Amino acid sequence: MAGNVELLNSVLAQARTENRAALVGYLPAGFPTVDGGIRAMTEMLDGGCDIVEVGLPHSDPVLDGPVIQTADDIALRGGIKIVDVIRTVREVHAATGAPVLCMTYWNPVDAYGVERFAADLAEAGGAGCILPDLPVEESEVWRKAAAQHGLATVFVVAPSSRDARLAKITAAGTGFVYAASLMGVTGTRESVGREAQDLVDRTRATTTLPVCVGLGVSNAEQAAEVAQFADGVIVGSAFVKRLLTADGDIDAGLTGVRALAGELAEGVRKRT
């Protein structure tokens, strides 16, 4: 079975035709539980997200700040396995029909088996993979498997990336480009900053792929700010916080993530 890269492309293109940015939500699988995570991601999509990223919890998530690290730790202590991540992708996509990607560091994929991981992700209806720590120079084996199975390969670019480096990265990627809005780790911030717009402009000069901005967006106002210049707005830590602050009350947490998705969805539609 082929993966859903074309669905991902279609959803991003549709957002563009509507003169808005796409809203991309993120949660780690297995948080607060496997079933709870599936329900939360479904609520995010039903509430207004266009796309969801399912995180594969990692013991040393170098891109992720303390909020997502806390969620990863809860998932890992709960015994999360790659099979649970694949199940999460399958059930969220089946419930919503939306594009669902996996965001993972490279070691778990390599240990699981590159071909096996790509095949299983595609069979579950996955649309692709975001691989923040996989150097483009070492990505050929993955990119070949992903292309064979109909999966996007999304690379991360940062403000420190020089123009020649951006061109090399974007030439290898598919689906969209993940633009890290600032140097540092994931987390909510008071302001997204001008670095993000500069990075998007420089990235767009190298590719026709959509450019989606993550790291730091936590509310409708910031989503609206980023939507002025980006093709997509990626939000993770703010969704995790809604579940953490529910303090074990899953229904309250689900209500919180759905409400946040609705607020952010309004934000990405406020283009001037």
PDB file of C-alpha atoms in Angstrom:
ATOM      1  CA  MET A   1       0.000   0.000   0.000  1.00  0.00           C
ATOM      2  CA  ALA A   2       1.285   3.437  -0.929  1.00  0.00           C
ATOM      3  CA  GLY A   3       1.510   6.218   1.608  1.00  0.00           C
ATOM      4  CA  ASN A   4      -0.385   9.478   1.469  1.00  0.00           C
ATOM      5  CA  VAL A   5       2.147  12.014   0.215  1.00  0.00           C
ATOM      6  CA  GLU A   6      -0.342  13.125  -2.434  1.00  0.00           C
ATOM      7  CA  LEU A   7      -2.963  13.752   0.231  1.00  0.00           C
ATOM      8  CA  LEU A   8      -0.452  15.926   2.083  1.00  0.00           C
ATOM      9  CA  ASN A   9       0.333  17.843  -1.104  1.00  0.00           C
ATOM     10  CA  SER A  10      -3.376  18.289  -1.806  1.00  0.00           C
ATOM     11  CA  VAL A  11      -4.198  19.632   1.665  1.00  0.00           C
ATOM     12  CA  LEU A  12      -1.340  22.139   1.530  1.00  0.00           C
ATOM     13  CA  ALA A  13      -2.387  23.227  -1.971  1.00  0.00           C
ATOM     14  CA  GLN A  14      -6.004  23.628  -0.849  1.00  0.00           C
ATOM     15  CA  ALA A  15      -4.960  25.905   1.997  1.00  0.00           C
ATOM     16  CA  ARG A  16      -3.063  28.039  -0.486  1.00  0.00           C
ATOM     17  CA  THR A  17      -6.103  28.312  -2.779  1.00  0.00           C
ATOM     18  CA  GLU A  18      -8.063  29.513   0.274  1.00  0.00           C
ATOM     19  CA  ASN A  19      -5.430  32.222   0.814  1.00  0.00           C
ATOM     20  CA  ARG A  20      -4.463  30.935   4.230  1.00  0.00           C
ATOM     21  CA  ALA A  21      -1.763  28.975   5.958  1.00  0.00           C
ATOM     22  CA  ALA A  22      -2.265  25.320   6.827  1.00  0.00           C
ATOM     23  CA  LEU A  23      -2.420  24.438  10.523  1.00  0.00           C
ATOM     24  CA  VAL A  24      -0.177  21.564  11.561  1.00  0.00           C
ATOM     25  CA  GLY A  25      -0.537  20.109  15.057  1.00  0.00           C
ATOM     26  CA  TYR A  26       1.935  17.904  16.894  1.00  0.00           C
ATOM     27  CA  LEU A  27       1.708  15.467  19.799  1.00  0.00           C
ATOM     28  CA  PRO A  28       3.964  12.583  20.794  1.00  0.00           C
ATOM     29  CA  ALA A  29       2.400   9.151  20.503  1.00  0.00           C
ATOM     30  CA  GLY A  30       1.624   7.478  23.810  1.00  0.00           C
ATOM     31  CA  PHE A  31       0.863  10.737  25.584  1.00  0.00           C
ATOM     32  CA  PRO A  32      -0.920  10.772  27.930  1.00  0.00           C
ATOM     33  CA  THR A  33      -1.546   7.146  26.896  1.00  0.00           C
ATOM     34  CA  VAL A  34      -1.646   5.500  23.493  1.00  0.00           C
ATOM     35  CA  ASP A  35      -5.443   5.623  23.351  1.00  0.00           C
ATOM     36  CA  GLY A  36      -5.527   9.094  24.894  1.00  0.00           C
ATOM     37  CA  GLY A  37      -3.058  10.368  22.310  1.00  0.00           C
ATOM     38  CA  ILE A  38      -5.134   8.963  19.458  1.00  0.00           C
ATOM     39  CA  ARG A  39      -8.217  10.685  20.832  1.00  0.00           C
ATOM     40  CA  ALA A  40      -6.347  13.962  21.332  1.00  0.00           C
ATOM     41  CA  MET A  41      -4.972  14.027  17.783  1.00  0.00           C
ATOM     42  CA  THR A  42      -8.406  13.236  16.405  1.00  0.00           C
ATOM     43  CA  GLU A  43      -9.835  16.149  18.399  1.00  0.00           C
ATOM     44  CA  MET A  44      -7.079  18.422  17.069  1.00  0.00           C
ATOM     45  CA  LEU A  45      -8.008  17.578  13.492  1.00  0.00           C
ATOM     46  CA  ASP A  46     -11.729  17.822  14.133  1.00  0.00           C
ATOM     47  CA  GLY A  47     -11.140  21.146  15.887  1.00  0.00           C
ATOM     48  CA  GLY A  48      -9.345  22.797  12.993  1.00  0.00           C
ATOM     49  CA  CYS A  49      -5.897  21.320  12.308  1.00  0.00           C
ATOM     50  CA  ASP A  50      -5.291  20.357   8.671  1.00  0.00           C
ATOM     51  CA  ILE A  51      -2.377  18.014   9.338  1.00  0.00           C
ATOM     52  CA  VAL A  52      -1.047  16.178  12.380  1.00  0.00           C
ATOM     53  CA  GLU A  53       2.504  15.143  13.236  1.00  0.00           C
ATOM     54  CA  VAL A  54       2.779  12.066  15.444  1.00  0.00           C
ATOM     55  CA  GLY A  55       5.968  12.240  17.472  1.00  0.00           C
ATOM     56  CA  LEU A  56       7.975   9.099  18.116  1.00  0.00           C
ATOM     57  CA  PRO A  57       9.082   9.615  21.739  1.00  0.00           C
ATOM     58  CA  HIS A  58      12.836   9.644  22.204  1.00  0.00           C
ATOM     59  CA  SER A  59      14.995   9.581  25.319  1.00  0.00           C
ATOM     60  CA  ASP A  60      17.221  12.399  24.029  1.00  0.00           C
ATOM     61  CA  PRO A  61      15.042  14.689  21.882  1.00  0.00           C
ATOM     62  CA  VAL A  62      17.595  17.335  20.915  1.00  0.00           C
ATOM     63  CA  LEU A  63      15.122  19.609  19.107  1.00  0.00           C
ATOM     64  CA  ASP A  64      12.470  19.472  21.804  1.00  0.00           C
ATOM     65  CA  GLY A  65      12.146  21.718  24.817  1.00  0.00           C
ATOM     66  CA  PRO A  66      11.072  20.792  28.358  1.00  0.00           C
ATOM     67  CA  VAL A  67       7.320  20.586  27.671  1.00  0.00           C
ATOM     68  CA  ILE A  68       7.626  17.984  24.918  1.00  0.00           C
ATOM     69  CA  GLN A  69      10.410  16.229  26.825  1.00  0.00           C
ATOM     70  CA  THR A  70       7.972  15.825  29.722  1.00  0.00           C
ATOM     71  CA  ALA A  71       5.381  14.292  27.390  1.00  0.00           C
ATOM     72  CA  ASP A  72       8.001  12.014  25.820  1.00  0.00           C
ATOM     73  CA  ASP A  73       9.037  10.846  29.270  1.00  0.00           C
ATOM     74  CA  ILE A  74       5.440  10.016  30.177  1.00  0.00           C
ATOM     75  CA  ALA A  75       5.056   8.042  26.938  1.00  0.00           C
ATOM     76  CA  LEU A  76       8.347   6.187  27.407  1.00  0.00           C
ATOM     77  CA  ARG A  77       7.516   5.301  30.999  1.00  0.00           C
ATOM     78  CA  GLY A  78       4.184   4.028  29.681  1.00  0.00           C
ATOM     79  CA  GLY A  79       6.078   1.559  27.486  1.00  0.00           C
ATOM     80  CA  ILE A  80       5.499   3.169  24.084  1.00  0.00           C
ATOM     81  CA  LYS A  81       6.802   1.090  21.165  1.00  0.00           C
ATOM     82  CA  ILE A  82       7.145   1.829  17.463  1.00  0.00           C
ATOM     83  CA  VAL A  83       4.180  -0.453  16.820  1.00  0.00           C
ATOM     84  CA  ASP A  84       2.110   1.904  19.007  1.00  0.00           C
ATOM     85  CA  VAL A  85       3.310   4.893  16.981  1.00  0.00           C
ATOM     86  CA  ILE A  86       2.279   3.152  13.753  1.00  0.00           C
ATOM     87  CA  ARG A  87      -1.074   2.280  15.306  1.00  0.00           C
ATOM     88  CA  THR A  88      -1.550   5.917  16.279  1.00  0.00           C
ATOM     89  CA  VAL A  89      -0.920   7.017  12.692  1.00  0.00           C
ATOM     90  CA  ARG A  90      -3.335   4.395  11.388  1.00  0.00           C
ATOM     91  CA  GLU A  91      -6.192   5.177  13.746  1.00  0.00           C
ATOM     92  CA  VAL A  92      -5.910   8.960  13.517  1.00  0.00           C
ATOM     93  CA  HIS A  93      -5.866   8.863   9.719  1.00  0.00           C
ATOM     94  CA  ALA A  94      -8.721   6.352   9.589  1.00  0.00           C
ATOM     95  CA  ALA A  95     -10.829   8.500  11.925  1.00  0.00           C
ATOM     96  CA  THR A  96     -10.262  11.798  10.122  1.00  0.00           C
ATOM     97  CA  GLY A  97      -9.012  11.204   6.580  1.00  0.00           C
ATOM     98  CA  ALA A  98      -6.352  13.843   7.239  1.00  0.00           C
ATOM     99  CA  PRO A  99      -2.634  13.659   6.402  1.00  0.00           C
ATOM    100  CA  VAL A 100      -0.686  12.207   9.330  1.00  0.00           C
ATOM    101  CA  LEU A 101       3.097  12.361   9.469  1.00  0.00           C
ATOM    102  CA  CYS A 102       5.580  10.817  11.847  1.00  0.00           C
ATOM    103  CA  MET A 103       8.211  13.057  13.408  1.00  0.00           C
ATOM    104  CA  THR A 104      11.159  11.036  14.604  1.00  0.00           C
ATOM    105  CA  TYR A 105      14.855  11.112  15.229  1.00  0.00           C
ATOM    106  CA  TRP A 106      16.896   8.813  13.039  1.00  0.00           C
ATOM    107  CA  ASN A 107      18.132   6.174  15.505  1.00  0.00           C
ATOM    108  CA  PRO A 108      14.747   4.476  16.078  1.00  0.00           C
ATOM    109  CA  VAL A 109      14.128   4.242  12.324  1.00  0.00           C
ATOM    110  CA  ASP A 110      17.587   2.817  11.707  1.00  0.00           C
ATOM    111  CA  ALA A 111      17.170   0.277  14.515  1.00  0.00           C
ATOM    112  CA  TYR A 112      13.702  -0.764  13.332  1.00  0.00           C
ATOM    113  CA  GLY A 113      14.885  -1.112   9.741  1.00  0.00           C
ATOM    114  CA  VAL A 114      14.545   1.633   7.138  1.00  0.00           C
ATOM    115  CA  GLU A 115      12.560  -0.358   4.588  1.00  0.00           C
ATOM    116  CA  ARG A 116      10.368  -1.907   7.274  1.00  0.00           C
ATOM    117  CA  PHE A 117       9.617   1.468   8.862  1.00  0.00           C
ATOM    118  CA  ALA A 118       8.699   3.059   5.530  1.00  0.00           C
ATOM    119  CA  ALA A 119       6.516   0.098   4.558  1.00  0.00           C
ATOM    120  CA  ASP A 120       4.714   0.004   7.909  1.00  0.00           C
ATOM    121  CA  LEU A 121       4.170   3.779   7.986  1.00  0.00           C
ATOM    122  CA  ALA A 122       2.752   3.727   4.453  1.00  0.00           C
ATOM    123  CA  GLU A 123       0.533   0.734   5.200  1.00  0.00           C
ATOM    124  CA  ALA A 124      -0.903   2.652   8.164  1.00  0.00           C
ATOM    125  CA  GLY A 125      -1.873   5.520   5.854  1.00  0.00           C
ATOM    126  CA  GLY A 126       1.006   7.788   6.863  1.00  0.00           C
ATOM    127  CA  ALA A 127       1.831  10.745   4.637  1.00  0.00           C
ATOM    128  CA  GLY A 128       5.518  11.036   5.407  1.00  0.00           C
ATOM    129  CA  CYS A 129       8.267  11.537   7.933  1.00  0.00           C
ATOM    130  CA  ILE A 130       9.974  14.553   9.496  1.00  0.00           C
ATOM    131  CA  LEU A 131      13.563  13.707  10.393  1.00  0.00           C
ATOM    132  CA  PRO A 132      15.174  16.639  12.237  1.00  0.00           C
ATOM    133  CA  ASP A 133      18.550  15.021  12.861  1.00  0.00           C
ATOM    134  CA  LEU A 134      19.115  13.172   9.560  1.00  0.00           C
ATOM    135  CA  PRO A 135      21.781  14.994   7.502  1.00  0.00           C
ATOM    136  CA  VAL A 136      20.742  15.295   3.877  1.00  0.00           C
ATOM    137  CA  GLU A 137      24.097  13.787   2.866  1.00  0.00           C
ATOM    138  CA  GLU A 138      23.202  10.577   4.724  1.00  0.00           C
ATOM    139  CA  SER A 139      19.552  10.429   3.706  1.00  0.00           C
ATOM    140  CA  GLU A 140      19.618   8.566   0.391  1.00  0.00           C
ATOM    141  CA  VAL A 141      18.617   5.184   1.824  1.00  0.00           C
ATOM    142  CA  TRP A 142      15.635   6.690   3.615  1.00  0.00           C
ATOM    143  CA  ARG A 143      14.594   8.903   0.697  1.00  0.00           C
ATOM    144  CA  LYS A 144      14.641   5.943  -1.674  1.00  0.00           C
ATOM    145  CA  ALA A 145      12.452   3.863   0.664  1.00  0.00           C
ATOM    146  CA  ALA A 146      10.108   6.795   1.277  1.00  0.00           C
ATOM    147  CA  ALA A 147       9.656   7.486  -2.426  1.00  0.00           C
ATOM    148  CA  GLN A 148       9.018   3.808  -3.112  1.00  0.00           C
ATOM    149  CA  HIS A 149       6.257   3.762  -0.495  1.00  0.00           C
ATOM    150  CA  GLY A 150       4.632   7.111  -1.291  1.00  0.00           C
ATOM    151  CA  LEU A 151       5.905   9.018   1.727  1.00  0.00           C
ATOM    152  CA  ALA A 152       7.149  12.594   2.005  1.00  0.00           C
ATOM    153  CA  THR A 153      10.589  13.292   3.429  1.00  0.00           C
ATOM    154  CA  VAL A 154      10.493  16.573   5.354  1.00  0.00           C
ATOM    155  CA  PHE A 155      13.770  18.180   6.352  1.00  0.00           C
ATOM    156  CA  VAL A 156      14.288  20.909   8.939  1.00  0.00           C
ATOM    157  CA  VAL A 157      16.050  24.189   8.131  1.00  0.00           C
ATOM    158  CA  ALA A 158      17.170  26.788  10.669  1.00  0.00           C
ATOM    159  CA  PRO A 159      18.096  30.488  10.673  1.00  0.00           C
ATOM    160  CA  SER A 160      21.758  29.459  10.792  1.00  0.00           C
ATOM    161  CA  SER A 161      21.458  27.600   7.466  1.00  0.00           C
ATOM    162  CA  ARG A 162      23.363  29.378   4.710  1.00  0.00           C
ATOM    163  CA  ASP A 163      21.688  29.831   1.343  1.00  0.00           C
ATOM    164  CA  ALA A 164      23.723  27.120  -0.393  1.00  0.00           C
ATOM    165  CA  ARG A 165      22.868  24.728   2.414  1.00  0.00           C
ATOM    166  CA  LEU A 166      19.183  25.601   2.161  1.00  0.00           C
ATOM    167  CA  ALA A 167      19.252  24.798  -1.549  1.00  0.00           C
ATOM    168  CA  LYS A 168      20.842  21.412  -0.900  1.00  0.00           C
ATOM    169  CA  ILE A 169      18.303  20.520   1.774  1.00  0.00           C
ATOM    170  CA  THR A 170      15.231  21.658  -0.131  1.00  0.00           C
ATOM    171  CA  ALA A 171      16.327  19.859  -3.298  1.00  0.00           C
ATOM    172  CA  ALA A 172      16.269  16.575  -1.373  1.00  0.00           C
ATOM    173  CA  GLY A 173      12.999  17.123   0.478  1.00  0.00           C
ATOM    174  CA  THR A 174       9.394  16.455  -0.470  1.00  0.00           C
ATOM    175  CA  GLY A 175       6.029  17.419   1.004  1.00  0.00           C
ATOM    176  CA  PHE A 176       7.086  20.645   2.690  1.00  0.00           C
ATOM    177  CA  VAL A 177      10.058  22.265   4.399  1.00  0.00           C
ATOM    178  CA  TYR A 178       9.995  22.585   8.187  1.00  0.00           C
ATOM    179  CA  ALA A 179      11.444  25.994   9.038  1.00  0.00           C
ATOM    180  CA  ALA A 180      12.587  26.238  12.650  1.00  0.00           C
ATOM    181  CA  SER A 181      11.670  29.821  13.498  1.00  0.00           C
ATOM    182  CA  LEU A 182      14.662  30.421  15.749  1.00  0.00           C
ATOM    183  CA  MET A 183      17.773  28.846  17.101  1.00  0.00           C
ATOM    184  CA  GLY A 184      16.933  26.641  20.054  1.00  0.00           C
ATOM    185  CA  VAL A 185      14.378  24.027  21.055  1.00  0.00           C
ATOM    186  CA  THR A 186      10.613  23.739  20.851  1.00  0.00           C
ATOM    187  CA  GLY A 187       8.457  25.658  23.296  1.00  0.00           C
ATOM    188  CA  THR A 188       6.007  28.512  23.566  1.00  0.00           C
ATOM    189  CA  ARG A 189       7.377  32.030  23.389  1.00  0.00           C
ATOM    190  CA  GLU A 190       6.178  35.605  23.684  1.00  0.00           C
ATOM    191  CA  SER A 191       7.121  36.408  20.101  1.00  0.00           C
ATOM    192  CA  VAL A 192       8.067  34.342  17.077  1.00  0.00           C
ATOM    193  CA  GLY A 193      10.464  36.997  15.783  1.00  0.00           C
ATOM    194  CA  ARG A 194      11.664  38.306  12.454  1.00  0.00           C
ATOM    195  CA  GLU A 195      14.190  35.530  11.956  1.00  0.00           C
ATOM    196  CA  ALA A 196      11.325  33.289  10.906  1.00  0.00           C
ATOM    197  CA  GLN A 197      10.220  35.496   8.028  1.00  0.00           C
ATOM    198  CA  ASP A 198      13.786  35.917   6.816  1.00  0.00           C
ATOM    199  CA  LEU A 199      14.273  32.143   6.873  1.00  0.00           C
ATOM    200  CA  VAL A 200      11.034  31.548   4.964  1.00  0.00           C
ATOM    201  CA  ASP A 201      12.016  34.096   2.320  1.00  0.00           C
ATOM    202  CA  ARG A 202      15.463  32.576   1.896  1.00  0.00           C
ATOM    203  CA  THR A 203      14.043  29.054   1.783  1.00  0.00           C
ATOM    204  CA  ARG A 204      11.404  29.987  -0.800  1.00  0.00           C
ATOM    205  CA  ALA A 205      14.174  31.322  -3.034  1.00  0.00           C
ATOM    206  CA  THR A 206      15.463  27.744  -3.331  1.00  0.00           C
ATOM    207  CA  THR A 207      12.267  25.692  -3.760  1.00  0.00           C
ATOM    208  CA  THR A 208       8.624  25.543  -4.765  1.00  0.00           C
ATOM    209  CA  LEU A 209       7.829  23.338  -1.768  1.00  0.00           C
ATOM    210  CA  PRO A 210       5.533  24.859   0.875  1.00  0.00           C
ATOM    211  CA  VAL A 211       7.420  26.250   3.866  1.00  0.00           C
ATOM    212  CA  CYS A 212       5.864  25.611   7.284  1.00  0.00           C
ATOM    213  CA  VAL A 213       7.114  27.361  10.414  1.00  0.00           C
ATOM    214  CA  GLY A 214       7.421  25.743  13.824  1.00  0.00           C
ATOM    215  CA  LEU A 215       9.010  26.411  17.228  1.00  0.00           C
ATOM    216  CA  GLY A 216       7.405  29.063  19.377  1.00  0.00           C
ATOM    217  CA  VAL A 217       3.836  29.426  18.083  1.00  0.00           C
ATOM    218  CA  SER A 218       1.341  28.992  20.912  1.00  0.00           C
ATOM    219  CA  ASN A 219      -1.706  31.183  20.337  1.00  0.00           C
ATOM    220  CA  ALA A 220      -4.003  32.574  17.656  1.00  0.00           C
ATOM    221  CA  GLU A 221      -2.184  35.914  17.516  1.00  0.00           C
ATOM    222  CA  GLN A 222       1.179  34.294  16.843  1.00  0.00           C
ATOM    223  CA  ALA A 223      -0.427  31.908  14.335  1.00  0.00           C
ATOM    224  CA  ALA A 224      -1.868  34.908  12.485  1.00  0.00           C
ATOM    225  CA  GLU A 225       1.546  36.593  12.521  1.00  0.00           C
ATOM    226  CA  VAL A 226       3.295  33.576  11.005  1.00  0.00           C
ATOM    227  CA  ALA A 227       0.457  32.967   8.528  1.00  0.00           C
ATOM    228  CA  GLN A 228       1.271  36.312   6.892  1.00  0.00           C
ATOM    229  CA  PHE A 229       4.454  34.845   5.403  1.00  0.00           C
ATOM    230  CA  ALA A 230       4.434  31.042   5.781  1.00  0.00           C
ATOM    231  CA  ASP A 231       2.521  28.277   4.013  1.00  0.00           C
ATOM    232  CA  GLY A 232       1.896  26.447   7.256  1.00  0.00           C
ATOM    233  CA  VAL A 233       2.001  27.029  11.008  1.00  0.00           C
ATOM    234  CA  ILE A 234       3.235  24.166  13.219  1.00  0.00           C
ATOM    235  CA  VAL A 235       2.164  23.996  16.871  1.00  0.00           C
ATOM    236  CA  GLY A 236       3.267  21.348  19.354  1.00  0.00           C
ATOM    237  CA  SER A 237       4.158  22.480  22.869  1.00  0.00           C
ATOM    238  CA  ALA A 238       0.932  24.456  23.304  1.00  0.00           C
ATOM    239  CA  PHE A 239      -1.136  21.324  22.621  1.00  0.00           C
ATOM    240  CA  VAL A 240       1.005  19.294  25.002  1.00  0.00           C
ATOM    241  CA  LYS A 241       0.484  21.955  27.694  1.00  0.00           C
ATOM    242  CA  ARG A 242      -3.306  21.663  27.378  1.00  0.00           C
ATOM    243  CA  LEU A 243      -3.043  17.968  28.201  1.00  0.00           C
ATOM    244  CA  LEU A 244      -0.473  18.446  30.969  1.00  0.00           C
ATOM    245  CA  THR A 245      -2.494  21.126  32.727  1.00  0.00           C
ATOM    246  CA  ALA A 246      -5.578  18.887  32.645  1.00  0.00           C
ATOM    247  CA  ASP A 247      -3.700  16.883  35.305  1.00  0.00           C
ATOM    248  CA  GLY A 248      -4.974  13.470  34.279  1.00  0.00           C
ATOM    249  CA  ASP A 249      -8.520  14.552  33.413  1.00  0.00           C
ATOM    250  CA  ILE A 250      -8.549  13.227  29.834  1.00  0.00           C
ATOM    251  CA  ASP A 251     -11.913  14.760  28.960  1.00  0.00           C
ATOM    252  CA  ALA A 252     -10.761  18.199  30.092  1.00  0.00           C
ATOM    253  CA  GLY A 253      -7.538  17.725  28.145  1.00  0.00           C
ATOM    254  CA  LEU A 254      -9.408  16.746  24.987  1.00  0.00           C
ATOM    255  CA  THR A 255     -11.668  19.761  25.331  1.00  0.00           C
ATOM    256  CA  GLY A 256      -8.583  21.922  25.713  1.00  0.00           C
ATOM    257  CA  VAL A 257      -6.768  20.672  22.615  1.00  0.00           C
ATOM    258  CA  ARG A 258      -9.902  20.925  20.483  1.00  0.00           C
ATOM    259  CA  ALA A 259     -10.504  24.493  21.659  1.00  0.00           C
ATOM    260  CA  LEU A 260      -6.888  25.459  20.966  1.00  0.00           C
ATOM    261  CA  ALA A 261      -7.089  23.956  17.479  1.00  0.00           C
ATOM    262  CA  GLY A 262     -10.150  26.088  16.802  1.00  0.00           C
ATOM    263  CA  GLU A 263      -8.446  29.253  18.019  1.00  0.00           C
ATOM    264  CA  LEU A 264      -5.330  28.579  15.964  1.00  0.00           C
ATOM    265  CA  ALA A 265      -7.415  27.713  12.894  1.00  0.00           C
ATOM    266  CA  GLU A 266      -8.993  31.147  13.109  1.00  0.00           C
ATOM    267  CA  GLY A 267      -5.537  32.663  13.436  1.00  0.00           C
ATOM    268  CA  VAL A 268      -4.093  31.089  10.281  1.00  0.00           C
ATOM    269  CA  ARG A 269      -7.037  32.472   8.321  1.00  0.00           C
ATOM    270  CA  LYS A 270      -6.331  36.090   9.301  1.00  0.00           C
ATOM    271  CA  ARG A 271      -4.221  37.104   6.363  1.00  0.00           C
ATOM    272  CA  THR A 272      -4.157  40.776   5.397  1.00  0.00           C
TER     273      THR A 272
END
